[in-house]
Short mmCIF file of C-alpha atoms in Angstrom, two decimals:
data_model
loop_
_atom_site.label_atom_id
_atom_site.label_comp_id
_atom_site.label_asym_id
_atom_site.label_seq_id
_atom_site.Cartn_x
_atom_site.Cartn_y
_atom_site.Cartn_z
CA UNK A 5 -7.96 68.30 355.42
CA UNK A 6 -9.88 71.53 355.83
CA UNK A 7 -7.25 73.51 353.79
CA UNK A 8 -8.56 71.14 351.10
CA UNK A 9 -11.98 72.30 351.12
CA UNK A 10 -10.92 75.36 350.82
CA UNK A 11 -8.74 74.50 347.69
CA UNK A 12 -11.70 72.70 346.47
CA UNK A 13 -13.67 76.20 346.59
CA UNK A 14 -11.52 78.18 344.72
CA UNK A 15 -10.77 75.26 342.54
CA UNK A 16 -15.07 75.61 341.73
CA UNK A 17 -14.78 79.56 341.26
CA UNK A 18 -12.06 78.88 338.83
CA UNK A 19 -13.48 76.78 336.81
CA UNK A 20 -16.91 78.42 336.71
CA UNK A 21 -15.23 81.66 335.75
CA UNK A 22 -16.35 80.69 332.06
CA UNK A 23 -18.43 78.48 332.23
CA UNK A 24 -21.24 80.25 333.64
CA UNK A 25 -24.81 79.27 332.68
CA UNK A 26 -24.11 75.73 331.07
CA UNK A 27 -26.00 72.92 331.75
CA UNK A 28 -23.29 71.38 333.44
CA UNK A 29 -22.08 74.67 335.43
CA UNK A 30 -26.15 75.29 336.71
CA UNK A 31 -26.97 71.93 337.69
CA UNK A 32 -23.62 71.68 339.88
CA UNK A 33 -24.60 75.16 341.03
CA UNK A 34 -28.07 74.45 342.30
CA UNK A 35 -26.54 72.66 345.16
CA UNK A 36 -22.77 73.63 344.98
CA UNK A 37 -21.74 72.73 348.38
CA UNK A 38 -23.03 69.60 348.91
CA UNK A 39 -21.91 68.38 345.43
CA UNK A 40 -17.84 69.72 346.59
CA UNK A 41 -18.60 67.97 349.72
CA UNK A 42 -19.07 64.82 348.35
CA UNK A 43 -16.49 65.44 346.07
CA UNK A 44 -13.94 66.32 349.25
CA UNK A 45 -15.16 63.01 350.24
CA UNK A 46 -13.79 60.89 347.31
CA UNK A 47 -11.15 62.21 347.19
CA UNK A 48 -9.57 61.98 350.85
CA UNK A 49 -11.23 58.53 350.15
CA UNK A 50 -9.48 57.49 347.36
CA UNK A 51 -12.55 56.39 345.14
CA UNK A 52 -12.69 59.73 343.06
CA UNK A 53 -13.46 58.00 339.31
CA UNK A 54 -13.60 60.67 336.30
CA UNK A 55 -17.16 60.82 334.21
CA UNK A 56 -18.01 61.17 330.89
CA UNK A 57 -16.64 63.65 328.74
CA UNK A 58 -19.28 65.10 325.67
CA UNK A 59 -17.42 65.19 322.21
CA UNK A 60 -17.90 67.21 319.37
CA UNK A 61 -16.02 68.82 316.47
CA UNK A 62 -16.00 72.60 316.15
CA UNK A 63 -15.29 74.15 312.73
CA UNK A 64 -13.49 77.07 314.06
CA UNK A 65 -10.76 78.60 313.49
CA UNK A 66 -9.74 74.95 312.15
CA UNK A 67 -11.79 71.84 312.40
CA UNK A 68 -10.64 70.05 315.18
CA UNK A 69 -12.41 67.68 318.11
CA UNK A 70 -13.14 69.29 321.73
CA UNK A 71 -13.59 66.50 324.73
CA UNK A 72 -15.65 68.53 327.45
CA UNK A 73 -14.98 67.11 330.96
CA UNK A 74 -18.32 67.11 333.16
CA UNK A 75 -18.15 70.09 335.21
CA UNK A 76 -16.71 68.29 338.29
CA UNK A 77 -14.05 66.81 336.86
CA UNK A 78 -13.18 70.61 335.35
CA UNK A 79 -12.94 71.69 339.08
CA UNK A 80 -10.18 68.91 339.45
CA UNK A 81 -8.63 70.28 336.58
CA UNK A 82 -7.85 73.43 338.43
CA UNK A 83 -7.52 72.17 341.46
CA UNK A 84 -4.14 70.34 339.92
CA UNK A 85 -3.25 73.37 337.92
CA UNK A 86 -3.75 75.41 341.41
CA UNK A 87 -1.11 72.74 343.20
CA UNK A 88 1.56 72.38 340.51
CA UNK A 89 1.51 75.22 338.28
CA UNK A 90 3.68 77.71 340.42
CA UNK A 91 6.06 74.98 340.64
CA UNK A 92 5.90 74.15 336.76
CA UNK A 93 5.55 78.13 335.65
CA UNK A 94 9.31 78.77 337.67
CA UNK A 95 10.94 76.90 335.56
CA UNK A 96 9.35 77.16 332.12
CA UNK A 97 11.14 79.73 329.68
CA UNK A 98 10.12 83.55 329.31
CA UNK A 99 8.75 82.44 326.25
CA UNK A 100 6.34 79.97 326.58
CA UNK A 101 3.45 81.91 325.94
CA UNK A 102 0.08 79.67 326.64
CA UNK A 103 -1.66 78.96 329.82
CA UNK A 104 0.73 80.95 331.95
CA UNK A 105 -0.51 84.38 334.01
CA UNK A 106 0.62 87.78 332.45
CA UNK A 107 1.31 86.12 328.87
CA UNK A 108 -1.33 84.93 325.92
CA UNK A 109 -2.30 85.55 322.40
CA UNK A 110 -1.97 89.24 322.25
CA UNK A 111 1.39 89.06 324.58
CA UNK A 112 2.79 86.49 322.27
CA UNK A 113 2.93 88.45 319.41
CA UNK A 114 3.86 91.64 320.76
CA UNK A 115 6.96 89.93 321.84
CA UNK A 116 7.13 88.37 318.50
CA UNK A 117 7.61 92.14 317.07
CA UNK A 118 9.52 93.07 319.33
CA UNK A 119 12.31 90.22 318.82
CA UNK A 120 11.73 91.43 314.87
CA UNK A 121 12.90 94.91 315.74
CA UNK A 122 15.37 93.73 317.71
CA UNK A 123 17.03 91.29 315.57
CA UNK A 124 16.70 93.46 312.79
CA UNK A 125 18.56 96.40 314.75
CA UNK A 126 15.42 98.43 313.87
CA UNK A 127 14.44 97.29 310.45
CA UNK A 128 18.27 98.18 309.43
CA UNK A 129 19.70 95.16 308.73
CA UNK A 130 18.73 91.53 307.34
CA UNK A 131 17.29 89.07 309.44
CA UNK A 132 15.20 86.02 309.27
CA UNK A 133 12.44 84.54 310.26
CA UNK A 134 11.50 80.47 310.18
CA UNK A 135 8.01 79.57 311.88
CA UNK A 136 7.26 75.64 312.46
CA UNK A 137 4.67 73.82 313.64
CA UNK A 138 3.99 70.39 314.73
CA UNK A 139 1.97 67.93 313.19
CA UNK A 140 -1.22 66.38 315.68
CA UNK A 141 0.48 67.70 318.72
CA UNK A 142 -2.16 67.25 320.81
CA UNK A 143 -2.61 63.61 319.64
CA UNK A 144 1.03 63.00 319.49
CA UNK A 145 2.13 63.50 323.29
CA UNK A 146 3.21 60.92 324.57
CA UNK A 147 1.77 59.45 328.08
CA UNK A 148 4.36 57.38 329.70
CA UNK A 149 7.40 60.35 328.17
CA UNK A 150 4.85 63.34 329.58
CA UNK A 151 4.58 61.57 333.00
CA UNK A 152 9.05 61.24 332.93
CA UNK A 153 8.62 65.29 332.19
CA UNK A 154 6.47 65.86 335.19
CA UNK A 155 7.92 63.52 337.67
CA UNK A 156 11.64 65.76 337.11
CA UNK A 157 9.60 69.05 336.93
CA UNK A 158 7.73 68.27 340.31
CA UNK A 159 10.65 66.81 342.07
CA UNK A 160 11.18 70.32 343.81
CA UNK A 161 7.88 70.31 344.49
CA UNK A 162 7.06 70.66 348.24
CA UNK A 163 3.23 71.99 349.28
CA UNK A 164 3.07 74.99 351.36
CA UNK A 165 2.46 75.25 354.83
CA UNK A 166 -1.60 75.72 353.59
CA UNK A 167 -1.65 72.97 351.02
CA UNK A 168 -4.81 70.66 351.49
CA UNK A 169 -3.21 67.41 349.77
CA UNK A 170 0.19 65.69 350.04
CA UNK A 171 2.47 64.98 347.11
CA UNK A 172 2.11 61.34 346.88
CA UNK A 173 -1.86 61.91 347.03
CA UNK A 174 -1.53 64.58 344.06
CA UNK A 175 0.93 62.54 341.61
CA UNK A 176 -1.92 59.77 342.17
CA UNK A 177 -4.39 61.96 341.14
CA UNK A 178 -2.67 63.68 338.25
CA UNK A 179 -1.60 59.94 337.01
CA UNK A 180 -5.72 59.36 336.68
CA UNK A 181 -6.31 62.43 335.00
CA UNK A 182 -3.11 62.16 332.73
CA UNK A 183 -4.11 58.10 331.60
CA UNK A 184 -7.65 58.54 331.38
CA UNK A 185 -9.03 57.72 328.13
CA UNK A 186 -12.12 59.64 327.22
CA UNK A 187 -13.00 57.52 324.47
CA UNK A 188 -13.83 54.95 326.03
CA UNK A 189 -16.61 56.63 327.85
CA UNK A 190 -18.38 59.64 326.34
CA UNK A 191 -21.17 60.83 324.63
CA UNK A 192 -21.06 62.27 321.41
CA UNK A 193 -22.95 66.28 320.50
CA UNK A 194 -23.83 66.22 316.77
CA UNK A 195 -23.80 63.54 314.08
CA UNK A 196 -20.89 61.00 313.81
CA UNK A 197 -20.96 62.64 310.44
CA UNK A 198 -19.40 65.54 311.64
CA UNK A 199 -15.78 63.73 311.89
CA UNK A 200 -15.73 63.94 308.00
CA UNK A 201 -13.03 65.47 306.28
CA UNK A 202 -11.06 65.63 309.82
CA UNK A 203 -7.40 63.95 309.68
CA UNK A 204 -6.94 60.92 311.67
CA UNK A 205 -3.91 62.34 313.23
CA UNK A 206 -6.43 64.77 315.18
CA UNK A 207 -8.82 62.08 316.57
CA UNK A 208 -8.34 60.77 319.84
CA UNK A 209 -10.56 57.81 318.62
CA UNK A 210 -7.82 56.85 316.10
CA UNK A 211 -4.25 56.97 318.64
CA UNK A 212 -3.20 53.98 320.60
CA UNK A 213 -3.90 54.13 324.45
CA UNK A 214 -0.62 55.21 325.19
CA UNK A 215 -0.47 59.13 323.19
CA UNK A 216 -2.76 62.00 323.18
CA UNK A 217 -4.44 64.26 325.19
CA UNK A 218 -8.38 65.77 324.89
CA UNK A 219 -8.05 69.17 323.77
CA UNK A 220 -10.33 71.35 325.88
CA UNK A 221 -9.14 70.32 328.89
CA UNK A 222 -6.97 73.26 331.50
CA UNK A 223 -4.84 70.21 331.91
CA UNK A 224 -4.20 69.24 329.06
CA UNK A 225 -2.87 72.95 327.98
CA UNK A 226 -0.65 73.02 331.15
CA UNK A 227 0.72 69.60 330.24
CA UNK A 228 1.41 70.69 326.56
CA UNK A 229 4.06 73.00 328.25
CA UNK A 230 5.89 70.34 330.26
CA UNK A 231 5.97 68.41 327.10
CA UNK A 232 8.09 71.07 325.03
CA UNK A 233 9.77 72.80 328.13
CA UNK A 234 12.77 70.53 327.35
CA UNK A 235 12.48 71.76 323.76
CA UNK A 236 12.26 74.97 324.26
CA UNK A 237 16.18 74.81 326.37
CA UNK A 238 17.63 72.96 323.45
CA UNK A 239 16.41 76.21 320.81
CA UNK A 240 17.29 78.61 323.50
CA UNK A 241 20.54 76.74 325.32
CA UNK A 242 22.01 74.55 323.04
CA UNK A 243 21.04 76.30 319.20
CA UNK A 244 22.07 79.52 321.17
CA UNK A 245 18.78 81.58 319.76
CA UNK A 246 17.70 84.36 321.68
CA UNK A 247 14.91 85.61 319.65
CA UNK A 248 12.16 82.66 320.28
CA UNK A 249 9.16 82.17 320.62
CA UNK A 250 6.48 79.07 321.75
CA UNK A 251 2.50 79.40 321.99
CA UNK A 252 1.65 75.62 322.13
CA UNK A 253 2.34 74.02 318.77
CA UNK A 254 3.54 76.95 317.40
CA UNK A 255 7.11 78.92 317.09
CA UNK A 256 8.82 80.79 315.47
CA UNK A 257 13.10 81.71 315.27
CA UNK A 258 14.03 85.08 314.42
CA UNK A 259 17.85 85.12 313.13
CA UNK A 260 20.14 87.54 311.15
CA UNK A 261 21.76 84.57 309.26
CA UNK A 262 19.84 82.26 307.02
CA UNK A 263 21.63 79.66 306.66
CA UNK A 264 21.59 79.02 310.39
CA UNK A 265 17.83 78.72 310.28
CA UNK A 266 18.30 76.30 307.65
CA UNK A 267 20.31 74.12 310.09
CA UNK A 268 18.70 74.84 312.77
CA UNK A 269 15.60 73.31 311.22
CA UNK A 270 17.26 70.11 310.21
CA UNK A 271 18.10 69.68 314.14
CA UNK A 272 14.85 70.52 315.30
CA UNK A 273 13.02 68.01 313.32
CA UNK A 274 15.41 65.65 314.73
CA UNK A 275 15.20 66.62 318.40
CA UNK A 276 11.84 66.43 318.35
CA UNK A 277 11.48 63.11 316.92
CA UNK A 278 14.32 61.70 319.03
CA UNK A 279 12.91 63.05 322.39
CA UNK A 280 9.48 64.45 322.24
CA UNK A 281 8.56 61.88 319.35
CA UNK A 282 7.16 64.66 317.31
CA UNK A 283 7.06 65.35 313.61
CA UNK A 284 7.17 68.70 312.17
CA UNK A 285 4.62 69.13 309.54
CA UNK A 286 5.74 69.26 306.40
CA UNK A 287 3.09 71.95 304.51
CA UNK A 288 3.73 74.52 307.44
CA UNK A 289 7.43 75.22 307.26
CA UNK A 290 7.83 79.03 306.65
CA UNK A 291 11.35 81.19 306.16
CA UNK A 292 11.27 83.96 304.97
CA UNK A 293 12.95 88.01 305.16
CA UNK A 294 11.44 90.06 307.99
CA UNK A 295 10.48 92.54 305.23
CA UNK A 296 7.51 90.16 304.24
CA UNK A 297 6.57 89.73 307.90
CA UNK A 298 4.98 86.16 308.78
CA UNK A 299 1.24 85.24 310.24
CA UNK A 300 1.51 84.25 313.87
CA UNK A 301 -1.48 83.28 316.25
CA UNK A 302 -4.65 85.30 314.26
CA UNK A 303 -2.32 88.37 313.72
CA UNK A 304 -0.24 89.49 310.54
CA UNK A 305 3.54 90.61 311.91
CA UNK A 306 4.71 93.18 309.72
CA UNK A 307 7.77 96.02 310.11
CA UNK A 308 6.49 99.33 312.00
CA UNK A 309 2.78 97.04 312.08
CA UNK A 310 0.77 93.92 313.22
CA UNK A 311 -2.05 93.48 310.84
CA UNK A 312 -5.41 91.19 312.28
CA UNK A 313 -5.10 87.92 310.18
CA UNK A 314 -7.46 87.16 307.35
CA UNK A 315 -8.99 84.62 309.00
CA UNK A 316 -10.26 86.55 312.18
CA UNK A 317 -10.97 89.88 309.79
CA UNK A 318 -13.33 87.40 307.56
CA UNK A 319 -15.18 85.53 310.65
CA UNK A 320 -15.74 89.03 311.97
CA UNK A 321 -16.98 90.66 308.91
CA UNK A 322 -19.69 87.36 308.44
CA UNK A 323 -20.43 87.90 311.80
CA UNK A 324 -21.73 91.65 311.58
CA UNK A 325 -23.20 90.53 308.25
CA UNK A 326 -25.17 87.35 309.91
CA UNK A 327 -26.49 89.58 313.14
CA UNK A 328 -27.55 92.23 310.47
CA UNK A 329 -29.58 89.37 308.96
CA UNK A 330 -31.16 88.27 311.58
CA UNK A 331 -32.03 91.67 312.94
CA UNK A 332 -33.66 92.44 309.53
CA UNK A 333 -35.97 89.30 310.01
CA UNK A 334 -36.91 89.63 313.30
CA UNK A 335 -37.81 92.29 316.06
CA UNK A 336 -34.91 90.77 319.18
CA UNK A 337 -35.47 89.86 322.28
CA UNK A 338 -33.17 90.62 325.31
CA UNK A 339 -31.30 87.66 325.17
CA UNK A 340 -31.01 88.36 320.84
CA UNK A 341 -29.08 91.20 321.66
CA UNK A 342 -26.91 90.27 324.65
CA UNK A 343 -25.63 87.49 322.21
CA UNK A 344 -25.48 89.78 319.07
CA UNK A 345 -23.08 92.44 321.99
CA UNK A 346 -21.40 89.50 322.87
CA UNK A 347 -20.01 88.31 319.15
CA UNK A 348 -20.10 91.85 317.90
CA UNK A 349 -18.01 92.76 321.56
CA UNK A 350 -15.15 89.44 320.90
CA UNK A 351 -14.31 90.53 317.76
CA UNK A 352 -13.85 94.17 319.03
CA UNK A 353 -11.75 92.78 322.13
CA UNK A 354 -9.56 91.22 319.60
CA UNK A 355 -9.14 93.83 316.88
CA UNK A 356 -9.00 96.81 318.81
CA UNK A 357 -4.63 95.15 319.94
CA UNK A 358 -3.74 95.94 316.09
CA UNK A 359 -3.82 97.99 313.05
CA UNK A 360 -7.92 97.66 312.35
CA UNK A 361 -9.16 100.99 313.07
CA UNK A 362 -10.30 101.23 309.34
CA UNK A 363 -11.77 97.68 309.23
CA UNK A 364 -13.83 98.50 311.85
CA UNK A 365 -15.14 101.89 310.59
CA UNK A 366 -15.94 100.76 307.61
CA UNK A 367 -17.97 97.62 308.76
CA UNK A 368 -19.99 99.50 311.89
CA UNK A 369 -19.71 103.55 311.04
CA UNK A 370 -20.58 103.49 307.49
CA UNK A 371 -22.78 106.58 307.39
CA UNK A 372 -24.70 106.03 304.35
CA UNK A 373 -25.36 102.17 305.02
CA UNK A 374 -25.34 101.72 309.04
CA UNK A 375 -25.81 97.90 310.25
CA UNK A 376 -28.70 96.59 311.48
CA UNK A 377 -27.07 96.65 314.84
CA UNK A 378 -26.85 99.78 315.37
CA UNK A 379 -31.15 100.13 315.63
CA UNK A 380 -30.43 98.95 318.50
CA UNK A 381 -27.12 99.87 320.38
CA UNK A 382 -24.61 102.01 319.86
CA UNK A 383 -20.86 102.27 319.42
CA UNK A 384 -18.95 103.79 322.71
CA UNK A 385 -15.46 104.83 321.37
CA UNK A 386 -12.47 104.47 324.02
CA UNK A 387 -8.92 105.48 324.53
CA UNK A 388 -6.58 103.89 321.93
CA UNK A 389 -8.84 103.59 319.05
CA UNK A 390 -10.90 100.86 320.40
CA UNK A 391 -14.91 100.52 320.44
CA UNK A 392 -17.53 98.38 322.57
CA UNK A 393 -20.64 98.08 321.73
CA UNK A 394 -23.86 99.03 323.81
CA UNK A 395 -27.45 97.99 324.08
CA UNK A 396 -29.81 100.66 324.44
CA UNK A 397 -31.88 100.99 327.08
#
């Protein structure tokens, strides 16, 4: 039992890693110990109950709705994802790109390249590529089919000499995470308004009790993988494609022959709704020659190039514009310009993995009409054509 205060611990420092200085986070904080003592308690007690979740709809990149667990029930979260994911990460594919260690955005479509180049024997010969995605995935998962996935993925599952908690305990716990519904307790962050002009098919408040998961939850990501793994084995297995790709929702099939992809697409759609009870989405079917390259997670994917993606060059254009703005109104405060390096820093973070060298001249070293920002900071230019920008002292 003292192995699982110790889990408990790291499960805390986990899940405070980004979510430092929230209301939530800080009031936990204040008195962090005896709040994961009592927490120890319920569960080796067996009374643990899940709180409220706040809901609200963010606007960006897509409108979609975000359930926010209450801080503690975050540090349960990872405390599963600590237990199980080594056992579930074995056995996924090589390319299942989200939630897993060593993978991500930026991995993801480096790969995606990569398979392009290959495919295409180096840009010398035809090839293909067909990206799907999934309509309401999130909303669409199945509880009762996710829990089948788990139960066969955990069945090698066997803790470790220093696990704090016992298999049975863990599936009990995972089984209240996995049915809770957060709908029918939570408290809503903006205007009810705000759901307007969002599909039903991405509301939790509109799916039976029985499908969907919150999206914002470190759960609910590493569940999202279960759910497809046995997808992803049919493309790779059974369809026999080696260039392929996952992030979530999203993949993409890389072949030399088109027509293949053509059949291969009829198959999927029927897989999917056969044994993941899944729809593709109809507006978001794309094949097309590797000479026209494809969009793919926030980056363009081009021959010899990956281009940023419209969307992210756009929200980081407005974004320099709107700090100039504000700068021009108002003299900043500390905490003005540790959020201005922060937005201004994300976008660089992002940008600096592809082909944006001139984007990013153009918006922050135009010599004849320098930002705002730079009144205040200064650009520090790095190895590999990146930049980070500094506050002055």
């Amino acid at each position: 039992m003292e192995q699982l205060k110790l889990d408990l611990f790291q499960a805390y420092y986990d899940a405070r890693r980004n979510k430092r200085n929230t209301i939530n986070q800080l009031r936990f904080e204040i008195d962090y110990e005896h709040h994961l003592l009592a927490l120890y308690k319920e569960l080796i007690q067996g009374n643990y109950a899940i709180r409220k979740s706040i809901t609200f709809i963010v606007d960006h990149p897509v409108k979609r709705e975000i359930f926010a667990a209450d801080f503690r029930d975050r540090i349960i979260h990872h405390l599963i994802y600590n237990y199980i994911n080594p056992v579930i990460d074995l056995q996924l594919i090589p390319h299942c790109y989200s939630c897993r260690k060593g993978k991500g955005t930026h991995y993801a479509v480096q790969q995606m390249a990569e398979f392009m180049r290959a495919c295409s024997e180096n840009y010398t010969r035809d090839c293909y590529v067909l990206k799907l995605d999934i309509r309401g995935y999130f909303m669409s998962i199945n509880k009762q089919l996710l829990w089948e996935k788990l139960i066969v993925m955990l069945q090698s599952f066997v803790p470790l000499p220093a696990a704090g908690m016992d298999k049975e305990t863990l599936l009990l716990l995972i089984d209240l995470v996995l049915w809770n519904d957060p709908t029918q307790s939570c408290t809503i962050k903006g205007k009810k308004s705000d759901w307007t002009g969002l599909p039903a098919t991405k509301s939790l408040f509109n799916n039976p009790k029985d499908c969907g998961l919150p999206i914002g939850n470190l759960t609910s990501q590493l569940f999202s993988n279960v759910y497809m793994h046995d997808f992803d084995c049919f493309v790779t297995s059974e369809l026999g494609v080696e260039q392929y790709g996952r992030y979530v929702d999203d993949f993409v099939l890389i072949h030399p022959d088109k027509e293949f992809l053509l059949q291969a697409k009829g198959k999927i759609r029927i897989y999917l709704k056969e044994h993941c009870h899944l729809d593709l989405h109809p507006n978001k079917v794309y094949l097309q020659h590797y000479q026209k390259g494809f969009a793919f997670l926030g980056a363009y994917i081009k021959p010899h190039r990956i281009y940023i993606g419209n969307r992210t060059k756009k929200k980081f254009v407005e974004t320099v514009r709107d700090n100039n703005l504000f700068l021009n109104r108002k003299v900043p405060d500390k905490n003005d310009l540790i959020a201005i390096r922060s937005s201004v820093n994300s976008y660089l973070g992002i940008m600096k993995h592809y082909k944006t060298y001139n984007i990013r001249k153009k918006m922050l070293l135009d010599k004849k009409n320098p930002p705002m920002i730079l009144k205040y900071g200064y650009l520090k230019t790095v190895p590999h054509q990146s930049m980070v920008y500094t506050i002055k002292n």
